[in-house]
mmCIF file of C-alpha atoms in Angstrom:
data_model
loop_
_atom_site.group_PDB
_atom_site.id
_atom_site.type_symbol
_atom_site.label_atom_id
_atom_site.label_comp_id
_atom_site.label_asym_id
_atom_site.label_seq_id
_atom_site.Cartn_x
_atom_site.Cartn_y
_atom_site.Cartn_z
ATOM 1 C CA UNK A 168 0.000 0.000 0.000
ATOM 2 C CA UNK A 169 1.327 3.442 -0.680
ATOM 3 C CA UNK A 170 1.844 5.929 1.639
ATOM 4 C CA UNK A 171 -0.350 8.412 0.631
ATOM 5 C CA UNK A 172 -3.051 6.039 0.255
ATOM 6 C CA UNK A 173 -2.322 4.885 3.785
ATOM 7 C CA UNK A 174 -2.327 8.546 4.733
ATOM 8 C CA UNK A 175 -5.797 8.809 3.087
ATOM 9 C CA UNK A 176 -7.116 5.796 5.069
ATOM 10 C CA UNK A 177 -5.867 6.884 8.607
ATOM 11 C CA UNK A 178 -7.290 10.598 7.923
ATOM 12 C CA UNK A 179 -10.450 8.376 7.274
ATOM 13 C CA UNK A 180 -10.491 6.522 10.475
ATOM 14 C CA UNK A 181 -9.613 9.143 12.610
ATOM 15 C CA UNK A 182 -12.532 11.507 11.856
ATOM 16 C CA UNK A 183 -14.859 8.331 12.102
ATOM 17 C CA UNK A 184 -13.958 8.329 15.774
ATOM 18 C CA UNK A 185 -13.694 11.841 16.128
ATOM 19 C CA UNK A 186 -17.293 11.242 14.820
ATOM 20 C CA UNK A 187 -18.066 8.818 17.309
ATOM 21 C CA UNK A 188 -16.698 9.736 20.244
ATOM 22 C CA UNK A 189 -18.667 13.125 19.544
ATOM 23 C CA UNK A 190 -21.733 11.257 19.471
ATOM 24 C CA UNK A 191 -20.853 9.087 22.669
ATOM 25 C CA UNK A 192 -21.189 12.569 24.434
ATOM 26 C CA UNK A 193 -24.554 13.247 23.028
ATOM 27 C CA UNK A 194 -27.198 12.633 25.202
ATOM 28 C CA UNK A 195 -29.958 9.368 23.932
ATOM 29 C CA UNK A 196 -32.695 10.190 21.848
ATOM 30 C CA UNK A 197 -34.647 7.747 22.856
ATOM 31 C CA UNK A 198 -34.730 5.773 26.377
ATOM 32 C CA UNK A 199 -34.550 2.143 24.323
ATOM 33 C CA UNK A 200 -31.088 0.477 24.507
ATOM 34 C CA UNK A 201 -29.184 0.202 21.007
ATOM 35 C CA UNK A 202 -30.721 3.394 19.319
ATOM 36 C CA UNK A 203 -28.995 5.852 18.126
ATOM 37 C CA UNK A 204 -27.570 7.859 15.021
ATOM 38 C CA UNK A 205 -24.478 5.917 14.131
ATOM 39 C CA UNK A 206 -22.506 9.041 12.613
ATOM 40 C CA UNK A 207 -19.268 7.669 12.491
ATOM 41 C CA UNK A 208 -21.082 4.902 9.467
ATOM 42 C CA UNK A 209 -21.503 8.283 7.118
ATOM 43 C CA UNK A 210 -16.939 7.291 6.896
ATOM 44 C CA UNK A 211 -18.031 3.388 6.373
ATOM 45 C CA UNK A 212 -20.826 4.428 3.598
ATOM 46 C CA UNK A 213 -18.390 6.818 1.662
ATOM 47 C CA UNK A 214 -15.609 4.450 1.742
ATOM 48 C CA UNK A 215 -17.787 1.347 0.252
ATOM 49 C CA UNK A 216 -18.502 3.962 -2.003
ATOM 50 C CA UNK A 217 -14.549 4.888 -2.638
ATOM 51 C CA UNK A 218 -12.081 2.480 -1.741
ATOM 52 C CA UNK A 219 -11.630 -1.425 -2.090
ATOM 53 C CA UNK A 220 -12.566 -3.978 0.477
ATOM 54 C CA UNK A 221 -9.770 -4.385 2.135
ATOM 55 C CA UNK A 222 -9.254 -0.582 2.603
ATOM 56 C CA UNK A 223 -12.861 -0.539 4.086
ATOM 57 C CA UNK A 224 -12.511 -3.452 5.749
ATOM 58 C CA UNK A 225 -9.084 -1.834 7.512
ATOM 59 C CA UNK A 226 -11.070 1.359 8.567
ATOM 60 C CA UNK A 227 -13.820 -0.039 9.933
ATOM 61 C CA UNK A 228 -11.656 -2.831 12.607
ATOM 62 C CA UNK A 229 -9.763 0.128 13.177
ATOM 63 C CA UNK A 230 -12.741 2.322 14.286
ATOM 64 C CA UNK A 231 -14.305 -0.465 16.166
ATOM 65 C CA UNK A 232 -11.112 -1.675 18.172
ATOM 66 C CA UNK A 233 -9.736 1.981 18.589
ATOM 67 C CA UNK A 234 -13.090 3.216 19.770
ATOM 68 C CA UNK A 235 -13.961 0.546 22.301
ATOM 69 C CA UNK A 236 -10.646 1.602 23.466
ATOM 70 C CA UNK A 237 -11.385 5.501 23.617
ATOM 71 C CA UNK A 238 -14.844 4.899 24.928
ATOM 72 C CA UNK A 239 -13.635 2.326 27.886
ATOM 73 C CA UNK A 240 -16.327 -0.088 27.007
ATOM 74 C CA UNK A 241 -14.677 -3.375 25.894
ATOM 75 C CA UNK A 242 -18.195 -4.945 27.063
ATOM 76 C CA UNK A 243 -19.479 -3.918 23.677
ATOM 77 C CA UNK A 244 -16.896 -4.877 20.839
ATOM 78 C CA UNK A 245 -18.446 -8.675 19.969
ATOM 79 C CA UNK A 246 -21.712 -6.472 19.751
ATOM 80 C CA UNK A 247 -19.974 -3.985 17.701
ATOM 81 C CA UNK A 248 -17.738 -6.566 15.584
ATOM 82 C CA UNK A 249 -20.785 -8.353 14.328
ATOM 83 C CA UNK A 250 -22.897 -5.335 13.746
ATOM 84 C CA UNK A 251 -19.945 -3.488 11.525
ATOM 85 C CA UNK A 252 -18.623 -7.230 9.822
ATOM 86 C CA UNK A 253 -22.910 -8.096 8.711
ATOM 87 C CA UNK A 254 -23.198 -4.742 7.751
ATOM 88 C CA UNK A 255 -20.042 -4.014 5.694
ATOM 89 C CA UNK A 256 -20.822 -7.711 4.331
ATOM 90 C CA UNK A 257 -23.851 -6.548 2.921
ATOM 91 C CA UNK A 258 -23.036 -2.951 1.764
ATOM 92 C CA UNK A 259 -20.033 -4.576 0.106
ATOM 93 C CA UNK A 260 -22.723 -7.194 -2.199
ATOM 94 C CA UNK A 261 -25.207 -4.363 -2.477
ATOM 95 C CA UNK A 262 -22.518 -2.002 -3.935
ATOM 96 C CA UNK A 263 -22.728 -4.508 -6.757
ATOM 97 C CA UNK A 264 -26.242 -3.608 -7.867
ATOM 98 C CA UNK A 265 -26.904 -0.183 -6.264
ATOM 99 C CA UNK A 266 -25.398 2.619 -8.395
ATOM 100 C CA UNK A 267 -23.117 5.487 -6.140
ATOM 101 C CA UNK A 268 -26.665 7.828 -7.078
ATOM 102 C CA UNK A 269 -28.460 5.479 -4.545
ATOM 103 C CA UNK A 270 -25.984 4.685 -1.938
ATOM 104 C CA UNK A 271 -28.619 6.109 0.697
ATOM 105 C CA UNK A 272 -30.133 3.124 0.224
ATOM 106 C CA UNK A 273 -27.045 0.842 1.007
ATOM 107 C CA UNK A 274 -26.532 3.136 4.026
ATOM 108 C CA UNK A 275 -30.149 1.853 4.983
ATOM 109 C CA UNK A 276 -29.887 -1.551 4.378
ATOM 110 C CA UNK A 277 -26.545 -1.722 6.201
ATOM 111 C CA UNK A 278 -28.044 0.244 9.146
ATOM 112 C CA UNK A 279 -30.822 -2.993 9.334
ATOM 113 C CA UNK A 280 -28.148 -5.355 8.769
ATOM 114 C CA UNK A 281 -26.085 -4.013 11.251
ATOM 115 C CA UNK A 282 -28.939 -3.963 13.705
ATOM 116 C CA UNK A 283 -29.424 -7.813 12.874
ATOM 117 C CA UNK A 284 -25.761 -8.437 13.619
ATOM 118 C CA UNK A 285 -25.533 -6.778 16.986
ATOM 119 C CA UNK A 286 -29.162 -8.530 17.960
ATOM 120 C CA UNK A 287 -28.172 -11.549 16.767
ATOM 121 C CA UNK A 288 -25.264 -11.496 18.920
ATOM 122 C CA UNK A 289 -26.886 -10.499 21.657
ATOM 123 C CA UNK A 290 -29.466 -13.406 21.715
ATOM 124 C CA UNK A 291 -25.875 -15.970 21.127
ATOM 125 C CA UNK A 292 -24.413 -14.163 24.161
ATOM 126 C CA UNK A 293 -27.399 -13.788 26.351
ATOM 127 C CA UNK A 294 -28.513 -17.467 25.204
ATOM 128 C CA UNK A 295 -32.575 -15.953 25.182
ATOM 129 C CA UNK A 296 -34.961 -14.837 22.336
ATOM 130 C CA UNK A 297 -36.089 -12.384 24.728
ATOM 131 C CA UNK A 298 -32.427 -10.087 23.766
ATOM 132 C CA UNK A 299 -34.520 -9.383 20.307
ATOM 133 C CA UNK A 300 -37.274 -7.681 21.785
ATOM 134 C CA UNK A 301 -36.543 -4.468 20.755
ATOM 135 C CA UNK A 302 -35.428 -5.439 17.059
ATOM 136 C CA UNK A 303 -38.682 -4.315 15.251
ATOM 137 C CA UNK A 304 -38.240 -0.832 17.074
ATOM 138 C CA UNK A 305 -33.862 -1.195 16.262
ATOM 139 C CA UNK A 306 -35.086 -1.880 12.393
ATOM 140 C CA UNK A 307 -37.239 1.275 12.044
ATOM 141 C CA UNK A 308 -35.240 3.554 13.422
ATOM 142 C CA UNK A 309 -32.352 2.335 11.832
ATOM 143 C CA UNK A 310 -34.109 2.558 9.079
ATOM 144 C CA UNK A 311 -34.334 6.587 9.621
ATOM 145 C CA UNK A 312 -30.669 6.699 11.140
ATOM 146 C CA UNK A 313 -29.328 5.232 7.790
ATOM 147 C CA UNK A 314 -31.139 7.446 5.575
ATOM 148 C CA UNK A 315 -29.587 10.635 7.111
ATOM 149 C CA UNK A 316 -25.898 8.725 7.371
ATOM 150 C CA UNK A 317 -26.425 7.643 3.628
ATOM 151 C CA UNK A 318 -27.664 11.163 2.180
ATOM 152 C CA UNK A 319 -24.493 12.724 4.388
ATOM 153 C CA UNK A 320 -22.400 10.033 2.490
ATOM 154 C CA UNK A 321 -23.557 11.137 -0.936
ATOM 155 C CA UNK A 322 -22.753 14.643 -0.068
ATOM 156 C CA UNK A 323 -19.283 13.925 1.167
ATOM 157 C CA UNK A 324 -19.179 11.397 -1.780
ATOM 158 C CA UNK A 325 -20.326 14.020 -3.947
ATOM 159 C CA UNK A 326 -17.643 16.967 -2.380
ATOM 160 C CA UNK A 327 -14.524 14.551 -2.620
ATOM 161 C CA UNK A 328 -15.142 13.381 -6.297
#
């Protein structure tokens, strides 16, 4: 990898947590556990968008792993690992057959695939179906969450190009 390329994918993961630690110090908009705006994914979206796999791939275990350790919440990372690695999964296979003019709409689907991930994992760890109880309300507003991530996306996709 080149250096300037690697310069251009550390500037990348540093404002994602910038990003999210930002958001860690906003207070919850909502009182139900797992929702909330997931900022820092407007950096995953563009990069899908921008850069190969790999690259993405590097970012994003970066952001999760460096902002676990920033935040002081190792508790979270499995959470976190398989909400990011279902999500980039499927943005990666849907930036196949959705053009960069509609990459809102990969934002959205990987905002409900990431909330499947992190659920998912929560009903392996806590070993009950009852850990998915909030998933209907986790799909809708992640729904709405990756909507606004994927439009900021296309504008930052948009600015850069």
């Amino acid at each position: 990898m080149k250096a300037k390329r690697l310069a251009e994918l550390s500037m990348l993961t540093a404002v994602a947590l910038i990003i999210f630690i930002v958001e860690l110090r906003l207070p919850d908009l909502t009182p139900i556990q797992g929702v909330k705006l997931g900022l820092a994914n407007i950096i995953t979206v563009y990069a899908v968008y921008k850069y190969t796999p790999k690259e993405v791939f590097l970012i994003l275990m970066s952001r999760v792993i460096l902002g676990a350790l920033f935040s002081a919440n190792f508790s979270v990372i499995l959470y976190s690992m398989a909400g990011a690695l279902t999500c980039l999964g499927g943005m990666l296979l849907l930036k196949k057959i959705i053009p960069v003019n509609y990459l809102w709409l990969c934002s959205i689907m990987g905002a409900v695939l990431h909330n499947t991930g992190q659920t998912a994992m929560a009903v392996i760890l806590m070993r009950t179906p009852a850990a998915a109880a909030n998933y209907p309300i986790l799909i809708v507003t992640g729904c709405i969450a990756g909507l606004f991530t994927g439009v900021c996306a296309q504008l930052v996709l948009k600015r850069f190009s």
